[in-house]
Amino acid sequence: MSDQHFETLAIHAGQPADATTGAVVTPIYQVSTYKQDGVGGLRGGYEYSRSANPTRTALEQNLAALEGGVRGLAFASGLAAEDCLLRTLLAPGDHVVIPNDAYGGTFRLFAKVVERWGVTWSVADTSDVQAVRDAVRPETKAIWVETPSNPLLGVTDIAALAGVARQAGVRLVVDNTFASPYLQQPLALGADVVVHSTTKYMGGHSDVVGGALVTSDTALGEELAYHQNAMGAVAGPFDAWLVMRGIKTLAVRMDRHSANAARVAELLAAHPRVHQVYYPGLPEHPGHEVAAKQMRAFGGMVSFRVDGGEDAAVAVCDRAKLFTLGESLGGVESLIEHPGRMTHASVAGSALEVPADLVRLSVGIEALDDLLADLTQALG
């Protein structure tokens, strides 16, 4: 483990100056294959860019350093990372405990893809340690957690669930996308694997799609790397470079995202047309104390429910001007969406179905007064 601070690691870990030219930014190795010095004579271990690429290696080393892990792996998307993890950990007949609030794509992967090859899953409120303990079966191999969760910003006590997982002999997986490693360190709290959509805060500029896995278990890291190569859904060199570029400013961006989101949540909590706000930074949030214990700050995501039902929620989204109506999150620009019709349409009719009057915000780093003014006019 490095004794350097996060902000320093974000800029330098895995990214020494180029040995040939002295370039201070890792080059984009836009290459598929590599000259060998005789049969099997590889330079630096590189033979084919699905197996390894120097730009991707730099990102993977950086990711491992930021999460405090021993192995980081970069993928073509967050779901590609999740797919690799599930096919590494699970076999037909196995079972996974999943949260009652989660990204719609993750739920779809379990319900429509993984289930078809004989893996079962059940839903538990992961903020309730006993509920998770009760959901574990003899055939359970993993407990899957999002904290904060998407889109209801639920908070799970990672250290407590790590204890449940250890006692049961199962893996604890934490999707750290909403928090980022700057705000939360799941491996240090006992998780086995961290998942990211690097599309979001890690990339930070809405210009790249990617995913990542980081683990503190050397043997599991080797298994994941084997499956990454065998399945092939790797991050391309330019995508890896874009994520690295974003990570360099992750700390300063997350500070601003969090500060803006806290003020947005306060405005919403006081608004007469809003009857519920989901933000871990609010003292009345049921997970506030746990979040304060395991997070540096409370992040840039806020969800809320409006009076008037689904039509009113959609109307708020339509009236917003500075908040761009769009899916995804974590970019420098603020986004607004209606989860029930957009990011979470796939969970309709399930235990993870979201309220129809819910609006989700990804609060960007624009001037706070401009954001508050736009939300005020959008709410009417």
Short mmCIF file of C-alpha atoms in Angstrom, two decimals:
data_model
loop_
_atom_site.label_atom_id
_atom_site.label_comp_id
_atom_site.label_asym_id
_atom_site.label_seq_id
_atom_site.Cartn_x
_atom_site.Cartn_y
_atom_site.Cartn_z
CA MET A 1 0.00 0.00 0.00
CA SER A 2 1.23 3.48 -0.79
CA ASP A 3 1.54 6.07 1.97
CA GLN A 4 0.67 8.83 -0.50
CA HIS A 5 -2.61 10.70 -0.26
CA PHE A 6 -5.52 9.94 -2.57
CA GLU A 7 -5.16 13.11 -4.63
CA THR A 8 -1.51 12.26 -5.36
CA LEU A 9 -2.26 8.65 -6.26
CA ALA A 10 -5.05 9.75 -8.60
CA ILE A 11 -2.53 11.69 -10.66
CA HIS A 12 0.55 9.49 -10.43
CA ALA A 13 -0.26 5.85 -9.57
CA GLY A 14 0.52 3.58 -12.51
CA GLN A 15 1.55 6.57 -14.62
CA PRO A 16 5.29 7.28 -14.51
CA ALA A 17 6.75 9.55 -17.19
CA ASP A 18 7.22 7.73 -20.49
CA ALA A 19 10.61 6.00 -20.50
CA THR A 20 11.36 6.88 -24.12
CA THR A 21 10.20 10.47 -24.48
CA GLY A 22 9.61 11.67 -20.93
CA ALA A 23 5.93 12.38 -21.73
CA VAL A 24 4.19 13.11 -18.44
CA VAL A 25 0.87 11.70 -19.68
CA THR A 26 0.57 7.98 -20.43
CA PRO A 27 0.49 7.47 -24.22
CA ILE A 28 -2.51 5.97 -26.00
CA TYR A 29 -1.18 2.66 -27.26
CA GLN A 30 -3.65 2.31 -30.13
CA VAL A 31 -2.32 -1.07 -31.17
CA SER A 32 -3.64 -4.63 -31.43
CA THR A 33 -0.44 -6.68 -31.53
CA TYR A 34 3.24 -6.45 -30.54
CA LYS A 35 6.56 -7.46 -32.10
CA GLN A 36 8.14 -10.44 -30.36
CA ASP A 37 11.89 -10.91 -29.93
CA GLY A 38 11.81 -14.50 -31.06
CA VAL A 39 8.94 -16.90 -30.44
CA GLY A 40 7.54 -16.17 -26.98
CA GLY A 41 9.97 -13.28 -26.49
CA LEU A 42 7.50 -10.69 -25.23
CA ARG A 43 8.43 -7.13 -24.36
CA GLY A 44 6.89 -6.29 -21.03
CA GLY A 45 4.48 -9.21 -21.30
CA TYR A 46 2.52 -7.72 -24.19
CA GLU A 47 1.44 -9.93 -27.08
CA TYR A 48 -2.17 -8.95 -27.96
CA SER A 49 -4.24 -6.05 -26.69
CA ARG A 50 -7.22 -8.09 -25.56
CA SER A 51 -4.88 -9.77 -23.08
CA ALA A 52 -3.01 -6.61 -22.10
CA ASN A 53 -2.34 -3.11 -23.40
CA PRO A 54 0.05 -0.60 -21.79
CA THR A 55 -2.58 2.16 -21.57
CA ARG A 56 -5.07 -0.19 -19.96
CA THR A 57 -2.37 -1.50 -17.62
CA ALA A 58 -1.73 2.05 -16.40
CA LEU A 59 -5.43 2.52 -15.67
CA GLU A 60 -5.71 -0.86 -13.94
CA GLN A 61 -2.76 -0.09 -11.68
CA ASN A 62 -4.26 3.30 -10.91
CA LEU A 63 -7.65 1.79 -10.04
CA ALA A 64 -6.05 -0.75 -7.70
CA ALA A 65 -4.11 1.99 -5.92
CA LEU A 66 -7.16 4.22 -5.47
CA GLU A 67 -9.32 1.42 -4.02
CA GLY A 68 -6.49 -0.02 -1.92
CA GLY A 69 -6.59 -3.33 -3.78
CA VAL A 70 -3.99 -5.68 -5.23
CA ARG A 71 -5.56 -6.05 -8.68
CA GLY A 72 -7.61 -3.74 -10.84
CA LEU A 73 -9.24 -4.66 -14.14
CA ALA A 74 -10.74 -2.31 -16.71
CA PHE A 75 -13.69 -3.27 -18.91
CA ALA A 76 -15.70 -1.96 -21.84
CA SER A 77 -18.63 -1.05 -19.54
CA GLY A 78 -19.81 -1.41 -15.97
CA LEU A 79 -22.09 -4.27 -16.98
CA ALA A 80 -19.20 -6.02 -18.73
CA ALA A 81 -17.32 -5.85 -15.43
CA GLU A 82 -20.33 -7.24 -13.56
CA ASP A 83 -20.77 -10.05 -16.10
CA CYS A 84 -17.14 -11.07 -15.75
CA LEU A 85 -17.40 -11.06 -11.97
CA LEU A 86 -20.57 -13.14 -11.90
CA ARG A 87 -19.21 -15.74 -14.32
CA THR A 88 -16.02 -15.95 -12.25
CA LEU A 89 -17.76 -16.36 -8.88
CA LEU A 90 -20.82 -18.41 -9.83
CA ALA A 91 -21.84 -21.73 -11.34
CA PRO A 92 -25.26 -23.27 -12.03
CA GLY A 93 -27.03 -23.94 -8.74
CA ASP A 94 -25.45 -21.03 -6.90
CA HIS A 95 -27.38 -18.19 -5.26
CA VAL A 96 -26.77 -14.44 -4.78
CA VAL A 97 -28.38 -11.98 -2.37
CA ILE A 98 -29.09 -8.71 -4.21
CA PRO A 99 -30.30 -5.38 -2.82
CA ASN A 100 -33.89 -4.14 -2.94
CA ASP A 101 -32.66 -0.94 -4.60
CA ALA A 102 -30.17 -1.24 -7.44
CA TYR A 103 -29.29 -0.08 -10.92
CA GLY A 104 -31.82 -1.41 -13.43
CA GLY A 105 -29.09 -2.88 -15.63
CA THR A 106 -27.72 -4.91 -12.73
CA PHE A 107 -31.18 -6.27 -11.96
CA ARG A 108 -31.71 -7.12 -15.65
CA LEU A 109 -28.38 -8.99 -15.69
CA PHE A 110 -29.50 -11.15 -12.77
CA ALA A 111 -33.14 -11.60 -13.77
CA LYS A 112 -32.86 -12.00 -17.53
CA VAL A 113 -29.36 -13.33 -18.17
CA VAL A 114 -27.70 -15.02 -15.20
CA GLU A 115 -30.90 -16.72 -14.08
CA ARG A 116 -31.13 -18.51 -17.44
CA TRP A 117 -27.99 -20.52 -16.70
CA GLY A 118 -29.16 -21.77 -13.34
CA VAL A 119 -28.14 -19.09 -10.85
CA THR A 120 -30.84 -18.00 -8.42
CA TRP A 121 -31.11 -14.72 -6.56
CA SER A 122 -33.23 -13.21 -3.82
CA VAL A 123 -33.81 -9.65 -2.70
CA ALA A 124 -32.97 -8.21 0.72
CA ASP A 125 -32.90 -4.76 2.25
CA THR A 126 -29.13 -4.47 2.59
CA SER A 127 -29.47 -1.64 5.13
CA ASP A 128 -30.90 -4.32 7.47
CA VAL A 129 -28.04 -6.58 8.53
CA GLN A 130 -30.35 -9.25 9.93
CA ALA A 131 -32.41 -9.30 6.74
CA VAL A 132 -29.28 -10.04 4.74
CA ARG A 133 -28.17 -12.70 7.21
CA ASP A 134 -31.59 -14.34 6.91
CA ALA A 135 -31.42 -14.25 3.10
CA VAL A 136 -28.17 -16.21 2.92
CA ARG A 137 -28.66 -19.87 1.95
CA PRO A 138 -26.30 -22.87 1.91
CA GLU A 139 -25.88 -22.35 -1.84
CA THR A 140 -25.22 -18.57 -1.56
CA LYS A 141 -21.89 -17.49 -3.03
CA ALA A 142 -22.13 -13.70 -2.94
CA ILE A 143 -23.85 -10.74 -1.33
CA TRP A 144 -24.23 -7.82 -3.75
CA VAL A 145 -24.45 -4.27 -2.39
CA GLU A 146 -24.84 -0.77 -3.81
CA THR A 147 -24.14 2.01 -1.34
CA PRO A 148 -25.36 4.62 -1.82
CA SER A 149 -27.90 2.79 -3.93
CA ASN A 150 -29.43 3.74 -7.25
CA PRO A 151 -31.84 5.55 -7.31
CA LEU A 152 -33.11 5.72 -3.70
CA LEU A 153 -29.73 6.51 -2.10
CA GLY A 154 -29.99 3.73 0.45
CA VAL A 155 -26.95 3.21 2.68
CA THR A 156 -25.50 -0.15 3.65
CA ASP A 157 -23.09 -0.69 6.54
CA ILE A 158 -20.25 -2.29 4.58
CA ALA A 159 -18.24 -3.41 7.61
CA ALA A 160 -21.30 -5.05 9.17
CA LEU A 161 -22.15 -6.96 6.00
CA ALA A 162 -18.51 -7.95 5.58
CA GLY A 163 -18.91 -9.70 8.92
CA VAL A 164 -22.03 -11.49 7.69
CA ALA A 165 -20.22 -12.54 4.51
CA ARG A 166 -17.18 -13.85 6.38
CA GLN A 167 -19.35 -15.81 8.77
CA ALA A 168 -21.24 -17.38 5.87
CA GLY A 169 -18.14 -17.99 3.76
CA VAL A 170 -19.39 -15.90 0.83
CA ARG A 171 -18.02 -12.96 -1.15
CA LEU A 172 -19.14 -9.39 -0.48
CA VAL A 173 -19.38 -7.32 -3.67
CA VAL A 174 -19.81 -3.54 -3.39
CA ASP A 175 -20.80 -1.33 -6.29
CA ASN A 176 -18.95 1.87 -5.40
CA THR A 177 -20.07 3.86 -8.46
CA PHE A 178 -22.16 6.47 -6.63
CA ALA A 179 -19.48 7.19 -4.03
CA SER A 180 -16.23 6.73 -5.99
CA PRO A 181 -13.07 5.62 -4.17
CA TYR A 182 -12.47 9.20 -3.07
CA LEU A 183 -15.55 9.18 -0.84
CA GLN A 184 -15.63 5.51 0.19
CA GLN A 185 -13.19 2.59 0.45
CA PRO A 186 -15.15 -0.69 0.56
CA LEU A 187 -12.10 -3.00 0.50
CA ALA A 188 -10.75 -1.35 3.66
CA LEU A 189 -14.14 -2.03 5.26
CA GLY A 190 -14.00 -5.74 4.43
CA ALA A 191 -15.49 -6.10 0.95
CA ASP A 192 -13.94 -8.68 -1.38
CA VAL A 193 -14.58 -6.94 -4.70
CA VAL A 194 -15.45 -3.39 -5.74
CA VAL A 195 -17.40 -2.73 -8.95
CA HIS A 196 -17.46 0.54 -10.87
CA SER A 197 -19.09 1.99 -13.88
CA THR A 198 -16.13 4.20 -14.79
CA THR A 199 -18.49 5.95 -17.19
CA LYS A 200 -19.73 7.90 -14.20
CA TYR A 201 -17.63 9.81 -11.66
CA MET A 202 -14.31 8.19 -12.54
CA GLY A 203 -14.50 9.36 -16.15
CA GLY A 204 -16.47 12.37 -15.04
CA HIS A 205 -17.02 14.09 -18.40
CA SER A 206 -19.80 12.08 -20.11
CA ASP A 207 -17.45 11.12 -22.94
CA VAL A 208 -16.49 7.51 -22.23
CA VAL A 209 -18.17 4.19 -21.34
CA GLY A 210 -16.24 1.81 -19.09
CA GLY A 211 -16.24 -0.45 -16.07
CA ALA A 212 -13.85 -1.77 -13.46
CA LEU A 213 -13.30 -4.44 -10.85
CA VAL A 214 -10.85 -4.13 -7.96
CA THR A 215 -10.08 -6.82 -5.40
CA SER A 216 -7.82 -7.22 -2.38
CA ASP A 217 -7.61 -11.01 -2.94
CA THR A 218 -4.62 -11.97 -5.11
CA ALA A 219 -6.01 -15.37 -6.12
CA LEU A 220 -9.41 -13.92 -7.01
CA GLY A 221 -7.64 -11.19 -8.98
CA GLU A 222 -5.93 -13.86 -11.07
CA GLU A 223 -9.23 -15.63 -11.70
CA LEU A 224 -10.89 -12.40 -12.73
CA ALA A 225 -8.02 -11.55 -15.08
CA TYR A 226 -8.29 -14.99 -16.67
CA HIS A 227 -12.00 -14.51 -17.31
CA GLN A 228 -11.47 -10.94 -18.52
CA ASN A 229 -9.12 -12.25 -21.21
CA ALA A 230 -11.26 -15.29 -22.00
CA MET A 231 -14.45 -13.25 -22.37
CA GLY A 232 -12.82 -10.24 -23.98
CA ALA A 233 -14.95 -7.26 -22.93
CA VAL A 234 -11.90 -5.10 -22.20
CA ALA A 235 -11.51 -1.33 -22.15
CA GLY A 236 -9.97 -0.03 -25.37
CA PRO A 237 -6.80 2.08 -25.07
CA PHE A 238 -8.47 5.42 -25.83
CA ASP A 239 -11.31 4.69 -23.41
CA ALA A 240 -8.75 3.71 -20.75
CA TRP A 241 -6.90 6.97 -21.39
CA LEU A 242 -10.08 9.02 -21.05
CA VAL A 243 -10.90 7.39 -17.71
CA MET A 244 -7.36 8.09 -16.47
CA ARG A 245 -7.70 11.70 -17.57
CA GLY A 246 -10.94 11.97 -15.57
CA ILE A 247 -9.51 10.32 -12.47
CA LYS A 248 -6.79 12.97 -12.17
CA THR A 249 -9.43 15.51 -11.08
CA LEU A 250 -11.73 13.08 -9.26
CA ALA A 251 -11.03 14.44 -5.78
CA VAL A 252 -11.68 18.09 -6.59
CA ARG A 253 -14.75 17.22 -8.63
CA MET A 254 -16.25 15.05 -5.89
CA ASP A 255 -15.76 17.81 -3.35
CA ARG A 256 -17.75 20.18 -5.58
CA HIS A 257 -20.39 17.56 -6.51
CA SER A 258 -20.95 16.84 -2.82
CA ALA A 259 -21.10 20.49 -1.77
CA ASN A 260 -23.59 21.37 -4.51
CA ALA A 261 -25.74 18.29 -3.86
CA ALA A 262 -25.98 19.06 -0.15
CA ARG A 263 -27.42 22.49 -0.89
CA VAL A 264 -29.76 21.09 -3.55
CA ALA A 265 -31.06 18.53 -1.05
CA GLU A 266 -31.71 21.29 1.50
CA LEU A 267 -33.68 23.30 -1.07
CA LEU A 268 -35.76 20.28 -2.02
CA ALA A 269 -36.40 19.30 1.61
CA ALA A 270 -37.91 22.75 2.24
CA HIS A 271 -39.95 22.92 -0.97
CA PRO A 272 -43.75 22.64 -0.58
CA ARG A 273 -44.14 20.50 -3.73
CA VAL A 274 -41.61 17.89 -2.58
CA HIS A 275 -42.74 15.29 -0.06
CA GLN A 276 -39.61 13.15 0.22
CA VAL A 277 -35.91 13.69 -0.42
CA TYR A 278 -33.33 10.91 -0.63
CA TYR A 279 -29.85 12.16 0.24
CA PRO A 280 -27.54 10.56 2.85
CA GLY A 281 -26.25 13.96 3.90
CA LEU A 282 -29.58 14.99 5.37
CA PRO A 283 -29.68 14.26 9.12
CA GLU A 284 -33.16 12.72 8.76
CA HIS A 285 -31.94 10.15 6.20
CA PRO A 286 -32.14 6.71 7.88
CA GLY A 287 -28.61 5.86 6.76
CA HIS A 288 -27.06 9.21 7.66
CA GLU A 289 -24.99 7.98 10.60
CA VAL A 290 -23.64 4.97 8.72
CA ALA A 291 -22.82 7.14 5.70
CA ALA A 292 -21.05 9.67 7.90
CA LYS A 293 -18.99 6.83 9.37
CA GLN A 294 -17.90 5.20 6.10
CA MET A 295 -17.89 8.11 3.62
CA ARG A 296 -15.72 11.22 3.35
CA ALA A 297 -18.72 13.21 2.06
CA PHE A 298 -22.19 12.30 0.82
CA GLY A 299 -21.81 12.48 -2.95
CA GLY A 300 -23.52 14.22 -5.82
CA MET A 301 -26.69 12.17 -6.29
CA VAL A 302 -30.09 13.32 -5.00
CA SER A 303 -33.52 11.82 -5.59
CA PHE A 304 -36.89 13.22 -4.58
CA ARG A 305 -40.63 12.61 -4.87
CA VAL A 306 -43.03 15.33 -5.94
CA ASP A 307 -46.68 15.96 -5.19
CA GLY A 308 -49.02 15.14 -8.06
CA GLY A 309 -47.75 11.69 -9.02
CA GLU A 310 -45.98 10.47 -12.13
CA ASP A 311 -47.21 13.21 -14.47
CA ALA A 312 -45.95 15.89 -12.12
CA ALA A 313 -42.54 14.20 -11.86
CA VAL A 314 -42.24 13.98 -15.64
CA ALA A 315 -43.27 17.64 -15.91
CA VAL A 316 -40.47 18.68 -13.54
CA CYS A 317 -37.98 16.83 -15.75
CA ASP A 318 -39.38 18.52 -18.86
CA ARG A 319 -39.27 22.03 -17.36
CA ALA A 320 -35.66 21.84 -16.23
CA LYS A 321 -33.29 23.86 -18.42
CA LEU A 322 -29.82 23.81 -16.88
CA PHE A 323 -30.32 20.25 -15.61
CA THR A 324 -30.14 18.23 -18.84
CA LEU A 325 -32.77 15.51 -19.27
CA GLY A 326 -30.74 12.37 -19.82
CA GLU A 327 -29.65 9.01 -18.46
CA SER A 328 -26.32 8.30 -16.79
CA LEU A 329 -24.71 10.37 -14.03
CA GLY A 330 -21.45 11.57 -12.58
CA GLY A 331 -20.43 14.05 -15.27
CA VAL A 332 -19.46 17.66 -14.65
CA GLU A 333 -22.83 18.76 -16.04
CA SER A 334 -26.04 18.33 -14.05
CA LEU A 335 -28.57 15.75 -15.24
CA ILE A 336 -32.21 15.07 -14.39
CA GLU A 337 -34.26 11.98 -15.15
CA HIS A 338 -37.42 10.01 -14.37
CA PRO A 339 -36.12 6.61 -13.21
CA GLY A 340 -39.43 4.78 -13.63
CA ARG A 341 -39.50 5.54 -17.35
CA MET A 342 -35.77 5.73 -18.00
CA THR A 343 -32.90 4.06 -16.10
CA HIS A 344 -35.09 1.75 -14.02
CA ALA A 345 -37.80 0.74 -16.50
CA SER A 346 -36.41 -2.81 -16.37
CA VAL A 347 -37.38 -3.23 -12.68
CA ALA A 348 -41.08 -2.44 -13.21
CA GLY A 349 -43.26 -5.04 -11.51
CA SER A 350 -40.37 -6.41 -9.41
CA ALA A 351 -39.36 -5.97 -5.78
CA LEU A 352 -37.04 -3.21 -7.00
CA GLU A 353 -39.75 -1.12 -8.69
CA VAL A 354 -39.23 2.59 -8.01
CA PRO A 355 -41.93 5.13 -7.11
CA ALA A 356 -43.65 6.65 -10.14
CA ASP A 357 -43.31 10.16 -8.71
CA LEU A 358 -39.53 9.88 -8.29
CA VAL A 359 -37.04 12.26 -9.92
CA ARG A 360 -33.28 11.60 -9.84
CA LEU A 361 -30.62 14.30 -10.06
CA SER A 362 -26.95 13.99 -10.85
CA VAL A 363 -25.78 17.31 -9.43
CA GLY A 364 -22.89 18.73 -11.42
CA ILE A 365 -20.23 21.28 -10.65
CA GLU A 366 -21.88 24.36 -12.15
CA ALA A 367 -22.43 27.49 -10.08
CA LEU A 368 -24.70 26.56 -7.19
CA ASP A 369 -27.01 29.57 -7.53
CA ASP A 370 -27.73 28.65 -11.16
CA LEU A 371 -28.62 25.09 -10.19
CA LEU A 372 -30.92 26.18 -7.39
CA ALA A 373 -32.66 28.71 -9.65
CA ASP A 374 -33.27 26.07 -12.32
CA LEU A 375 -34.74 23.58 -9.85
CA THR A 376 -36.94 26.25 -8.32
CA GLN A 377 -38.46 27.15 -11.68
CA ALA A 378 -38.76 23.49 -12.71
CA LEU A 379 -40.75 22.70 -9.56
CA GLY A 380 -43.10 25.58 -10.31
#
